[in-house]
Amino acid sequence: MKYVLFVCNHNAGRSQMAQAFFERDAPPDVRAESAGSEPGRAVWPEVIEVMREVGIDLSDRRPKKLLREMQLRADLAVTMGCGDACPYVPTTVEEWDIPDPAGRPIEEVRAIRDEIAARVGVLIDTKLDVTR
C-alpha cells in the first residue's frame, strides 16, 4: 500500500480538504492521511460547510498531530503553508502555497476548496504512477 501525506499547520482546513478529495477520487491502492504540526481542536466550521456543498462530510473528522511514523510511511507528501514547521519526510515533497481558510469569508473558503480539489486532481493524474 502506498501513502500520500497532506500536512498543514492545524490539520483543520487545507490538509483535511485535500485528504477528503484524494480519498474520493484516487484509486484504492493509494491511501491518504493528513496531519498538522500544531493541530487545532476541530475542523474549521467554514471548511465543514463548503465541503458539504460538494457532498463530502468532514464533521466527524478531528485534527491529528503529525507523527514520525506518518512521515516515514509517506511515499509522497504535500505541505501547505506550514513554513519552518513543515516536517522532514524522506520522500518526494510538494509545497502548495494555499492560504489558510481559518476565519475567512465563506466565498474565499470556497475558492480555497476549489483550488485544493483541482490540485488533488492534477496530483492523482500526474504523480501517482511515479509514486506506485
CSV table of C-alpha atoms in Angstrom, one decimal, residues 59-124:
chain,number,residue,atom,x,y,z
A,59,SER,CA,-18.0,16.8,10.6
A,60,ASP,CA,-16.7,13.6,12.2
A,61,ARG,CA,-13.0,14.3,11.4
A,62,ARG,CA,-10.6,15.5,14.1
A,63,PRO,CA,-7.3,17.2,13.6
A,64,LYS,CA,-4.3,15.0,14.1
A,65,LYS,CA,-0.7,15.6,15.2
A,66,LEU,CA,1.9,14.9,12.7
A,67,LEU,CA,3.8,11.8,13.9
A,68,ARG,CA,7.1,10.5,12.9
A,69,GLU,CA,5.5,7.2,11.7
A,70,MET,CA,3.4,9.2,9.3
A,71,GLN,CA,6.4,10.9,7.9
A,72,LEU,CA,8.3,7.7,7.4
A,73,ARG,CA,5.4,5.9,5.9
A,74,ALA,CA,4.7,8.6,3.3
A,75,ASP,CA,5.5,7.8,-0.4
A,76,LEU,CA,4.6,11.4,-1.3
A,77,ALA,CA,4.0,14.4,0.9
A,78,VAL,CA,2.2,17.6,0.2
A,79,THR,CA,2.8,20.6,2.6
A,80,MET,CA,0.5,23.6,2.6
A,81,GLY,CA,1.8,26.7,4.2
A,82,CYS,CA,3.5,25.3,7.2
A,83,GLY,CA,6.8,27.1,6.6
A,84,ASP,CA,9.6,26.2,9.0
A,85,ALA,CA,7.2,23.9,10.9
A,86,CYS,CA,7.0,21.6,7.9
A,87,PRO,CA,8.1,18.1,8.6
A,88,TYR,CA,11.0,16.2,7.3
A,89,VAL,CA,9.7,13.5,5.0
A,90,PRO,CA,12.2,11.1,3.4
A,91,THR,CA,10.4,11.2,0.0
A,92,THR,CA,9.1,13.5,-2.6
A,93,VAL,CA,7.6,16.6,-1.1
A,94,GLU,CA,5.4,19.1,-2.9
A,95,GLU,CA,4.7,22.5,-1.4
A,96,TRP,CA,1.3,24.0,-2.2
A,97,ASP,CA,1.1,27.7,-1.4
A,98,ILE,CA,-2.5,27.9,-0.4
A,99,PRO,CA,-3.9,30.4,2.1
A,100,ASP,CA,-5.3,29.1,5.4
A,101,PRO,CA,-9.1,29.2,5.3
A,102,ALA,CA,-9.4,29.8,9.1
A,103,GLY,CA,-11.6,32.9,9.7
A,104,ARG,CA,-12.0,33.8,6.1
A,105,PRO,CA,-15.3,34.7,4.4
A,106,ILE,CA,-17.2,31.7,3.0
A,107,GLU,CA,-16.6,32.9,-0.6
A,108,GLU,CA,-12.8,32.7,0.0
A,109,VAL,CA,-13.1,29.3,1.7
A,110,ARG,CA,-15.0,28.1,-1.4
A,111,ALA,CA,-12.2,29.3,-3.7
A,112,ILE,CA,-9.6,27.6,-1.5
A,113,ARG,CA,-11.6,24.4,-1.6
A,114,ASP,CA,-11.8,24.6,-5.4
A,115,GLU,CA,-8.1,25.2,-5.7
A,116,ILE,CA,-7.3,22.2,-3.5
A,117,ALA,CA,-9.7,20.0,-5.5
A,118,ALA,CA,-8.0,21.0,-8.7
A,119,ARG,CA,-4.5,20.4,-7.3
A,120,VAL,CA,-5.5,17.0,-5.9
A,121,GLY,CA,-6.9,16.1,-9.3
A,122,VAL,CA,-3.6,17.0,-11.0
A,123,LEU,CA,-1.6,15.1,-8.4
A,124,ILE,CA,-3.7,12.0,-9.0
